[in-house]
Coordinates of C-alpha atoms in Angstrom, one line a residue:
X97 CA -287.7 -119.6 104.6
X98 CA -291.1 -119.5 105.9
X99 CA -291.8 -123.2 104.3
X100 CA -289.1 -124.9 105.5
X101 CA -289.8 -126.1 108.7
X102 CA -292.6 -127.7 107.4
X103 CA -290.6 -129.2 104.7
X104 CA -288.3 -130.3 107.3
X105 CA -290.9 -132.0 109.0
X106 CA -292.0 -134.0 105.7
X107 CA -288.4 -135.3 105.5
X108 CA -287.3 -135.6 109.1
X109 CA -284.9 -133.5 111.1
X110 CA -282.0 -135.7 110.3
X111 CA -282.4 -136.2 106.9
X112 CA -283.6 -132.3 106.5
X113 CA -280.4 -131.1 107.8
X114 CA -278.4 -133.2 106.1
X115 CA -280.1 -132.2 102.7
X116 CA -279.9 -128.5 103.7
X117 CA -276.0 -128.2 104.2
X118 CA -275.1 -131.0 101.6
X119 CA -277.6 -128.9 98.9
X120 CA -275.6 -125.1 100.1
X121 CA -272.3 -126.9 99.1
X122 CA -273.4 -128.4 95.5
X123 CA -274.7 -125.3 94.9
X124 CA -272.1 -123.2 95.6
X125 CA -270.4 -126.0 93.3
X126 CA -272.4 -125.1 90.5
X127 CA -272.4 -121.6 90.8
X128 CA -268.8 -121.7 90.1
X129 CA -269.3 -123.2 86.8
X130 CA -271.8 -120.8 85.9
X131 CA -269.1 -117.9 86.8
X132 CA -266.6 -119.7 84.6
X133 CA -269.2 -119.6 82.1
X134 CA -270.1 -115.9 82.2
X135 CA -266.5 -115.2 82.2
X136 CA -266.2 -117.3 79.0
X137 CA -268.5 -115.6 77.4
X138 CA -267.9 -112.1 78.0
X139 CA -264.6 -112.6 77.3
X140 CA -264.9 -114.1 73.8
X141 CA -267.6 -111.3 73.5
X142 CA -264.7 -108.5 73.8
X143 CA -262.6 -110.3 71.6
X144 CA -265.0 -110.1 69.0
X145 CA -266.3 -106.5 69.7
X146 CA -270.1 -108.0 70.4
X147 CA -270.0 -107.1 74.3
X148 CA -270.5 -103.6 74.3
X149 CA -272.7 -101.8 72.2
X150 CA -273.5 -98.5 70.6
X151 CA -272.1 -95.4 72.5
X152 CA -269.5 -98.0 74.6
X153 CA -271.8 -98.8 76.9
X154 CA -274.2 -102.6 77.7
X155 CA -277.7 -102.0 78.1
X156 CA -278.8 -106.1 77.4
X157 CA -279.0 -108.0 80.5
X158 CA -277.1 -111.5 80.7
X159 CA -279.6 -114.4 81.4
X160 CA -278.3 -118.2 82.1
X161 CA -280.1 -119.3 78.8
X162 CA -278.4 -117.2 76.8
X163 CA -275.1 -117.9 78.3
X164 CA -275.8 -121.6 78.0
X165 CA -277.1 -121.4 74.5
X166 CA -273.9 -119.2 73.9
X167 CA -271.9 -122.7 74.8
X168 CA -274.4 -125.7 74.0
X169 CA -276.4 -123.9 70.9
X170 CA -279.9 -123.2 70.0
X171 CA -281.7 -126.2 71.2
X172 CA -280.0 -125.8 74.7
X173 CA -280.8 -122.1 75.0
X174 CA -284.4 -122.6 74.4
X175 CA -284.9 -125.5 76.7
X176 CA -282.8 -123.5 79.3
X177 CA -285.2 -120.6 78.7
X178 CA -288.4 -122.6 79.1
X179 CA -287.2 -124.3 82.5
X180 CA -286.1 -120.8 83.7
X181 CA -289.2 -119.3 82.7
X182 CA -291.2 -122.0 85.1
X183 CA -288.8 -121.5 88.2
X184 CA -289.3 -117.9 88.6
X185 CA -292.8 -118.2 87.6
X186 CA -293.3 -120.9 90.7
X187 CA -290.7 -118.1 92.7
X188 CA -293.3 -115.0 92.0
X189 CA -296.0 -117.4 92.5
X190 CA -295.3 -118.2 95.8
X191 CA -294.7 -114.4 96.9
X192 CA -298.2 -113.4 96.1
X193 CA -299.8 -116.4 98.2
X194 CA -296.9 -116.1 100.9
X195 CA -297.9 -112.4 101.5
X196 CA -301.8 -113.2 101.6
X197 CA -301.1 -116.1 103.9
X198 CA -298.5 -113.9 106.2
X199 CA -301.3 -111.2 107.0
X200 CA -304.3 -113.9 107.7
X201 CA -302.3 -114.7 110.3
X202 CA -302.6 -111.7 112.0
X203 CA -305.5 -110.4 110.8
X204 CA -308.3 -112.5 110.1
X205 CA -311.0 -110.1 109.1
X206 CA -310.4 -110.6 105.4
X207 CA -310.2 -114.3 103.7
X208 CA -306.8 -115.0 102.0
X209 CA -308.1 -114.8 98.6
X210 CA -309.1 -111.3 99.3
X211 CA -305.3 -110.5 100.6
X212 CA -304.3 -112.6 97.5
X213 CA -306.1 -110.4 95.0
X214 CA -304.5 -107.4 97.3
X215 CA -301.5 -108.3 97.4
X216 CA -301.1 -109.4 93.6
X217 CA -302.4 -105.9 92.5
X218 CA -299.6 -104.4 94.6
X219 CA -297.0 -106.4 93.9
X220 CA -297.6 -105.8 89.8
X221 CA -296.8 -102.2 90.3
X222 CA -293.4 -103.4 91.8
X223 CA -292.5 -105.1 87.9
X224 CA -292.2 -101.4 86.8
X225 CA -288.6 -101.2 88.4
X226 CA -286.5 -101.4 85.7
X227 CA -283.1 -103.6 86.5
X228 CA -281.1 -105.1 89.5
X229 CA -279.3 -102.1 90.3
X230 CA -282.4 -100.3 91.7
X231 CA -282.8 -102.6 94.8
X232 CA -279.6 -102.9 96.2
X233 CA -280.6 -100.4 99.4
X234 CA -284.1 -102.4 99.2
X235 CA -282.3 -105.6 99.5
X236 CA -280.4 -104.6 102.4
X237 CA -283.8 -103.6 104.4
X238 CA -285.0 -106.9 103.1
X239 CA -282.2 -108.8 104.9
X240 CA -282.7 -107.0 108.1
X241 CA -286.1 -108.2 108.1
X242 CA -285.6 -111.6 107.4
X243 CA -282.6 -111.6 110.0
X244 CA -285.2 -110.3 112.1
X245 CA -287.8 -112.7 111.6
X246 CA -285.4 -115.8 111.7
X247 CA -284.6 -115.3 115.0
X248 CA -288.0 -114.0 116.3
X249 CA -289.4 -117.6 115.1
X250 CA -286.5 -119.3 116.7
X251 CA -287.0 -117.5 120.0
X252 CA -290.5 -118.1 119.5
X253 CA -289.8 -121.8 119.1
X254 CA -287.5 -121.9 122.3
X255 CA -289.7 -120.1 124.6
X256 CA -292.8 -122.2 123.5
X257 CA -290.7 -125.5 124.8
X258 CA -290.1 -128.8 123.1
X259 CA -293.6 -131.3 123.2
X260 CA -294.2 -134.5 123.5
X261 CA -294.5 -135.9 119.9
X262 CA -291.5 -134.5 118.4
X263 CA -289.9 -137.4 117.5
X264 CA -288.8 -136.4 114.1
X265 CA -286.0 -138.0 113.6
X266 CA -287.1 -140.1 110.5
X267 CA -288.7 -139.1 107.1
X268 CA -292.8 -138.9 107.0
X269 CA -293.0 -141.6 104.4
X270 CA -291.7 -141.8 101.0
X271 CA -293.7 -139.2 99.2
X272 CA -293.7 -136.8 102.2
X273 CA -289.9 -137.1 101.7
X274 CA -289.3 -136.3 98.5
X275 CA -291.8 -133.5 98.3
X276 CA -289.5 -132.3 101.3
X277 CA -286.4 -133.2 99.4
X278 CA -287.6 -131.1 96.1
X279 CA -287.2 -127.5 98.3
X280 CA -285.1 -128.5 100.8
X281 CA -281.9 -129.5 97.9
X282 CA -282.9 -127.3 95.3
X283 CA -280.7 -125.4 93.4
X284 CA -281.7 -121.1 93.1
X285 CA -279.7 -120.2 90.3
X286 CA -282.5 -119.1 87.7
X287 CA -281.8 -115.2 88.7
X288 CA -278.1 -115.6 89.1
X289 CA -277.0 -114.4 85.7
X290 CA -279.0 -110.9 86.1
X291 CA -277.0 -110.5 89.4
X292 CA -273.7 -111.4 88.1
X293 CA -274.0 -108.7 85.1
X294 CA -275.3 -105.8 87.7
X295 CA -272.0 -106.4 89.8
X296 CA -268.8 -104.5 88.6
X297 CA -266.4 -107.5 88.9
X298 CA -269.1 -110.6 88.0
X299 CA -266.1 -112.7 88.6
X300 CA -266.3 -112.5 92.5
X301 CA -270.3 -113.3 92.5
X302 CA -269.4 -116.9 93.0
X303 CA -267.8 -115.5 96.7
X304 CA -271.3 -113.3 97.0
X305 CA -273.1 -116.3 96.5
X306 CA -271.5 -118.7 98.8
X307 CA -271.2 -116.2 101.8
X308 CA -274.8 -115.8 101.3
X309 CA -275.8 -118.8 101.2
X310 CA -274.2 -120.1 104.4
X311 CA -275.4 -116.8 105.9
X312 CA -278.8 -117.7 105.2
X313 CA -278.3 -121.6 106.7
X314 CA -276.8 -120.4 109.5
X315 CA -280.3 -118.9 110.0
X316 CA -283.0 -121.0 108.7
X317 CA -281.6 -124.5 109.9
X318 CA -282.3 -123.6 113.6
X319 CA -285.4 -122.3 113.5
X320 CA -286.6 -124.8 111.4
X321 CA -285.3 -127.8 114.2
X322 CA -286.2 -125.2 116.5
X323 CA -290.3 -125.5 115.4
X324 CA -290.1 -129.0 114.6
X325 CA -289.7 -129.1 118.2
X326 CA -291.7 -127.0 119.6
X327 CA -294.7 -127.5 117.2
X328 CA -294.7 -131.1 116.0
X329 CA -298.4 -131.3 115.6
X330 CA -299.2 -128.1 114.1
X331 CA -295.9 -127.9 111.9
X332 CA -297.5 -131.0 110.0
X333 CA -300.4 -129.0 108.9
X334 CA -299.4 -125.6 107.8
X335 CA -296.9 -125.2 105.7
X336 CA -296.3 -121.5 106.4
X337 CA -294.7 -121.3 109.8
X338 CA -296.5 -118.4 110.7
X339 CA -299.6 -120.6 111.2
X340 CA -298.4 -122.1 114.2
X341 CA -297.1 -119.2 116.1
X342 CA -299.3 -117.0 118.7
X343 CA -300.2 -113.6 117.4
X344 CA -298.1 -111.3 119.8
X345 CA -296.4 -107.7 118.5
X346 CA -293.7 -108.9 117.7
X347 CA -295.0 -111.5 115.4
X348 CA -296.7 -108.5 114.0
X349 CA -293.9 -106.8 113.3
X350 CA -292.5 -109.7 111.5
X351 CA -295.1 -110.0 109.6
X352 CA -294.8 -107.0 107.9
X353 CA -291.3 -107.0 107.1
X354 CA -291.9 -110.1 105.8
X355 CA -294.3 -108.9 103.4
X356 CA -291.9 -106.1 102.1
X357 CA -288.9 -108.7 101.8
X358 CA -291.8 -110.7 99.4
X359 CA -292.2 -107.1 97.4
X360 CA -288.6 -107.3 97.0
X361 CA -288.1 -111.0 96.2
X362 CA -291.1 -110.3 93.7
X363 CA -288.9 -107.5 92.0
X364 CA -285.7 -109.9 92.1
X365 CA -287.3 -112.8 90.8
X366 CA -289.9 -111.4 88.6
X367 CA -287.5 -109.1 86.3
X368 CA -285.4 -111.9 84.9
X369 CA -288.7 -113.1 83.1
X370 CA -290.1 -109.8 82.4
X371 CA -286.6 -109.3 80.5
X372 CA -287.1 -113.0 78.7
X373 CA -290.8 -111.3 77.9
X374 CA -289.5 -108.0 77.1
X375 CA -287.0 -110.1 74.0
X376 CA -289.8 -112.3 73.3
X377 CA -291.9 -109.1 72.1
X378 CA -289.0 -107.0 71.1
X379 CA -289.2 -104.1 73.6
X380 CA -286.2 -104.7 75.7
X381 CA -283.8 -102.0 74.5
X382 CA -287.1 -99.5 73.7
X383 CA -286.9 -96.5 76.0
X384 CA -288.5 -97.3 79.4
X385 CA -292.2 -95.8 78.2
X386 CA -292.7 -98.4 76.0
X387 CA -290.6 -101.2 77.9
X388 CA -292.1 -101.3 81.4
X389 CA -295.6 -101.3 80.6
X390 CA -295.6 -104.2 77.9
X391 CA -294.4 -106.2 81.3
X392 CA -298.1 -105.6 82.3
X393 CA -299.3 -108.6 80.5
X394 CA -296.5 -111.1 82.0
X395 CA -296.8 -109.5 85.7
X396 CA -301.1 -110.4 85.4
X397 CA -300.6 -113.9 84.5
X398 CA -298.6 -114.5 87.4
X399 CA -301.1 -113.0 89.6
X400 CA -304.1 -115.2 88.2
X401 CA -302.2 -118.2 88.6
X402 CA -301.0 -117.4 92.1
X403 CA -304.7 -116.9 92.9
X404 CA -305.9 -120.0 91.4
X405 CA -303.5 -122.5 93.4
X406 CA -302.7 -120.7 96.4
X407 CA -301.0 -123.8 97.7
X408 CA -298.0 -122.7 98.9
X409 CA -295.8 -125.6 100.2
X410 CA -296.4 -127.7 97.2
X411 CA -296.1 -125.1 94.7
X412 CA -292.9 -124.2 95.9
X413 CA -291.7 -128.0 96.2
X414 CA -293.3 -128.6 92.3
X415 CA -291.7 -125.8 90.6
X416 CA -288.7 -126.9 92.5
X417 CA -288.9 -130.2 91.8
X418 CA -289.2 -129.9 87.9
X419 CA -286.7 -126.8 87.0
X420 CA -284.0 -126.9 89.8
X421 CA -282.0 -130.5 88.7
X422 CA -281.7 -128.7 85.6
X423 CA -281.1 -125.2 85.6
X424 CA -279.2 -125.8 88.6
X425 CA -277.2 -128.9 88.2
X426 CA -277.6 -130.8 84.9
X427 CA -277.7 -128.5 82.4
X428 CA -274.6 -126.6 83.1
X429 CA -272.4 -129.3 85.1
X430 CA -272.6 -131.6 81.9
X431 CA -272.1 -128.4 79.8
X432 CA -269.0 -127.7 81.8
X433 CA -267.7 -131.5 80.7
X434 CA -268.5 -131.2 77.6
X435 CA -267.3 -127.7 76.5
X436 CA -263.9 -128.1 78.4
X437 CA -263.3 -131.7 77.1
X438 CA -260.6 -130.8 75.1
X439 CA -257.0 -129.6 76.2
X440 CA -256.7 -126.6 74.8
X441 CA -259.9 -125.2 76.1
X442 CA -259.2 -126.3 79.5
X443 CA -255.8 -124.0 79.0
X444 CA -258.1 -120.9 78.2
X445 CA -260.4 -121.7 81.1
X446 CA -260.9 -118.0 82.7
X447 CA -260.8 -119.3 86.2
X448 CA -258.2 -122.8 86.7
X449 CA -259.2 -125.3 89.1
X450 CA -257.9 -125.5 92.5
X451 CA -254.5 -127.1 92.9
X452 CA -256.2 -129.6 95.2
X453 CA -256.8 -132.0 92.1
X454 CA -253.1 -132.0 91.9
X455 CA -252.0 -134.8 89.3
X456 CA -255.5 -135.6 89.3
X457 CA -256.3 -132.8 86.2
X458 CA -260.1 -132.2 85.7
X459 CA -261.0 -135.6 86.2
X460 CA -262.4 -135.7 89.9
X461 CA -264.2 -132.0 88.5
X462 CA -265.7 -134.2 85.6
X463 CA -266.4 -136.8 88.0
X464 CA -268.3 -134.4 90.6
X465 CA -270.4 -133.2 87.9
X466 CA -271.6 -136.3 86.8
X467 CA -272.2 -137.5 89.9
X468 CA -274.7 -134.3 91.1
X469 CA -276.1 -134.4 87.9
X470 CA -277.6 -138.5 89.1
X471 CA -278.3 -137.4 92.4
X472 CA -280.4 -134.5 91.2
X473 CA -282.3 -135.9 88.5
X474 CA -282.8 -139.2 89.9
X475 CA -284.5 -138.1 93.3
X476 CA -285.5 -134.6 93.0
X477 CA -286.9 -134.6 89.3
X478 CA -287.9 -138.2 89.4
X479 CA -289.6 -138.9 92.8
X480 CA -290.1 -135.0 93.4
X481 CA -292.6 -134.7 90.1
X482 CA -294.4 -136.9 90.8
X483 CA -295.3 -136.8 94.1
X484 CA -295.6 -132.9 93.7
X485 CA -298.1 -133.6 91.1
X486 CA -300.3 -136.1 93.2
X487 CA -300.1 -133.8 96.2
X488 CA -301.2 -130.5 93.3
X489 CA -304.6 -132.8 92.7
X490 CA -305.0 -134.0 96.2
X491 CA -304.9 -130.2 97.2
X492 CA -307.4 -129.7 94.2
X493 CA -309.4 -132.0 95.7
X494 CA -309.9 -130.8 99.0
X495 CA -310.2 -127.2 98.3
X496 CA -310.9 -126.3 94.2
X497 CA -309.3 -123.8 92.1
X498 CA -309.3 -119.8 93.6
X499 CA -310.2 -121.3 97.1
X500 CA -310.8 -118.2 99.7
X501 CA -309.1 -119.8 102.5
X502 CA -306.4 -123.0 101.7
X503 CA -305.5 -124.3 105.3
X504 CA -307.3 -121.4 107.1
X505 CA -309.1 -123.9 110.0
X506 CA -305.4 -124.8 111.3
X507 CA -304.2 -121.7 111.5
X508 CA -303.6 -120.3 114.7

């Protein structure tokens, strides 16, 4: 959210927008598939008695690589895993040096490495919450504050005027654009699975989902025109949007829920691979005094790394670029055509496909998949790595490894 506008200004209003509503819909697409899926597979799991365990209850938490290795074999589950495993490590990542970066910009009496290191000691203790269903009421306060914030920076934006210069109309060049184009289309399904299996009727997450993602576009779209705007100059240089707004109270006050809807996205996003962690080193069904602290080693790591390339825009964009085609789009839209190639599988399909394809079939469904599947790889995996990866040693460049202030001269 807070990244955006820059990355809107690396791929020009026009386009940005256009990637931004075109992205919500494919992945609202694919999140369907991956609801057939889960159904799939807890069904079959019934039928064979595998689905619930000792005592008639379920204490192992679905994952996406397991469900896809549960359709597409070994091979597939472990390459799922491993891509997985690098998106919500980029995700956690990006919270620690998000937070650090947030309180600079109100308070500039301690560099951002030192609100780094902080900030990454806090937000370890937060990877002792043990599953989804203990953040529902923090989620809620999260999304007040980032409803909050949304409209604080687009009111911000309006009351600051539109400048001469803010002719963003057309992408920044070609690498610009598809460092843009790696966050602004990426797909966020890497935590999706966890969700799903904490809801009591997974089958609707696919509604949850949607509604919340054009909840969420409804708000970041404007602001981020809004500041392209208002800010064309300074936009260009910071890729945290708090950087180019004027420290008043009310920015304040953003900032700090800001920085406790990071704590929480840190909890959401960092428990899926504490659990892939926790099966790795067989403690995930121990009793929570051995299970929560062997996370310790996992939730470190991610600190370090985060202090180490605080680059925020471009880590975001690179984890992006190299996970999200995948996770998000190839891996389980060609799944979908393969698994449900035959007739009689299609017949058993937990959720049919609209009547819209009337005599159509599943072709045009096939043909959608394969299509997004192109798209994704093609110019977010292919352009997006690299360019990501030139931009990670440019950055390198200019400011080291464990730099104490990345971008700290622009900010306002």
């Amino acid at each position: 959210m807070l990244v955006w506008p820059h990355q809107m200004y690396l791929t020009g209003i026009t386009a940005g927008v256009i990637l931004m509503v075109a992205s919500g819909w494919f992945n609202i697409w694919s999140m369907w598939i991956l609801v057939i899926f889960y159904m799939e597979r807890k069904n079959k799991m019934i039928k064979e008695g595998t689905w619930w365990e000792e005592g008639g209850v379920r204490r192992t938490v679905s994952q996406l690589h397991e469900v896809m290795g549960f359709f597409g074999g070994k091979w597939l589950q472990v390459i799922t895993q491993f891509l997985v495993g690098l998106s919500l490590l980029g995700t956690c990542i990006a919270q620690v040096v998000a937070s650090s970066g947030n309180l600079y910009s109100i308070d500039k009496s301690h560099s951002k490495r030192t609100y780094e290191l902080a900030f990454g000691a806090a937000l370890v203790c937060f990877s002792f919450v043990p599953t989804f269903r203990h953040f529902r009421m923090l989620n809620v306060i999260g999304l007040i504050g980032t409803t909050f914030t949304e409209w604080y920076i687009f009111g911000a934006a309006i009351n600051h005027g539109i400048q001469p210069g803010y002719q963003n109309g057309s992408p920044r060049g070609l690498e610009n654009f598809f460092i843009g184009v790696a966050t602004l289309a990426s797909g966020g399904h890497s935590n999706c699975l966890e969700m799903m299996d904490s809801m009591q009727d997974a089958g609707k997450y696919d509604w949850a989902f949607g509604l919340g993602f054009m909840y969420s576009y409804v708000l970041t779209v404007p602001h981020s025109i809004a500041i392209n705007l208002a800010f064309p100059t300074e936009i260009a240089h910071q890729d945290n949007v708090y950087g180019v707004l004027p420290i008043t109270a009310v920015k304040k006050a953003s900032v700090w829920m800001m920085i406790f809807h990071q704590f929480i996205a840190w909890s959401l996003y960092v428990n899926p691979l504490l659990y892939m962690w926790e099966k790795a080193i067989h403690t995930h069904k121990k009793p929570y005094w051995i299970r929560l602290p062997s996370r310790l080693p996992a939730a470190l790591l991610i600190w370090f790394i985060g202090v180490l390339f605080p680059f925020y825009s471009t880590i975001n964009s690179f984890f992006s670029a190299i996970t999200g085609p995948f996770i998000g789009f190839a891996i389980p839209c060609l799944l979908f055509n393969w698994y449900y190639r035959t007739p009689e599988r299609r017949a058993n399909c937990p959720v049919q496909p609209s009547k819209f394809w009337g005599a159509y079939g599943w072709k045009p469904l096939f043909a959608v998949n394969i299509g997004m599947t192109l798209l994704y790889l093609v110019c977010e995996f292919g352009f997006g790595v690299v360019y990501n990866i030139k931009s990670i040693i440019q950055n390198v460049d200019s400011f080291g490894v464990f730099p104490e202030c990345y971008q700290c001269a622009a900010s306002a």
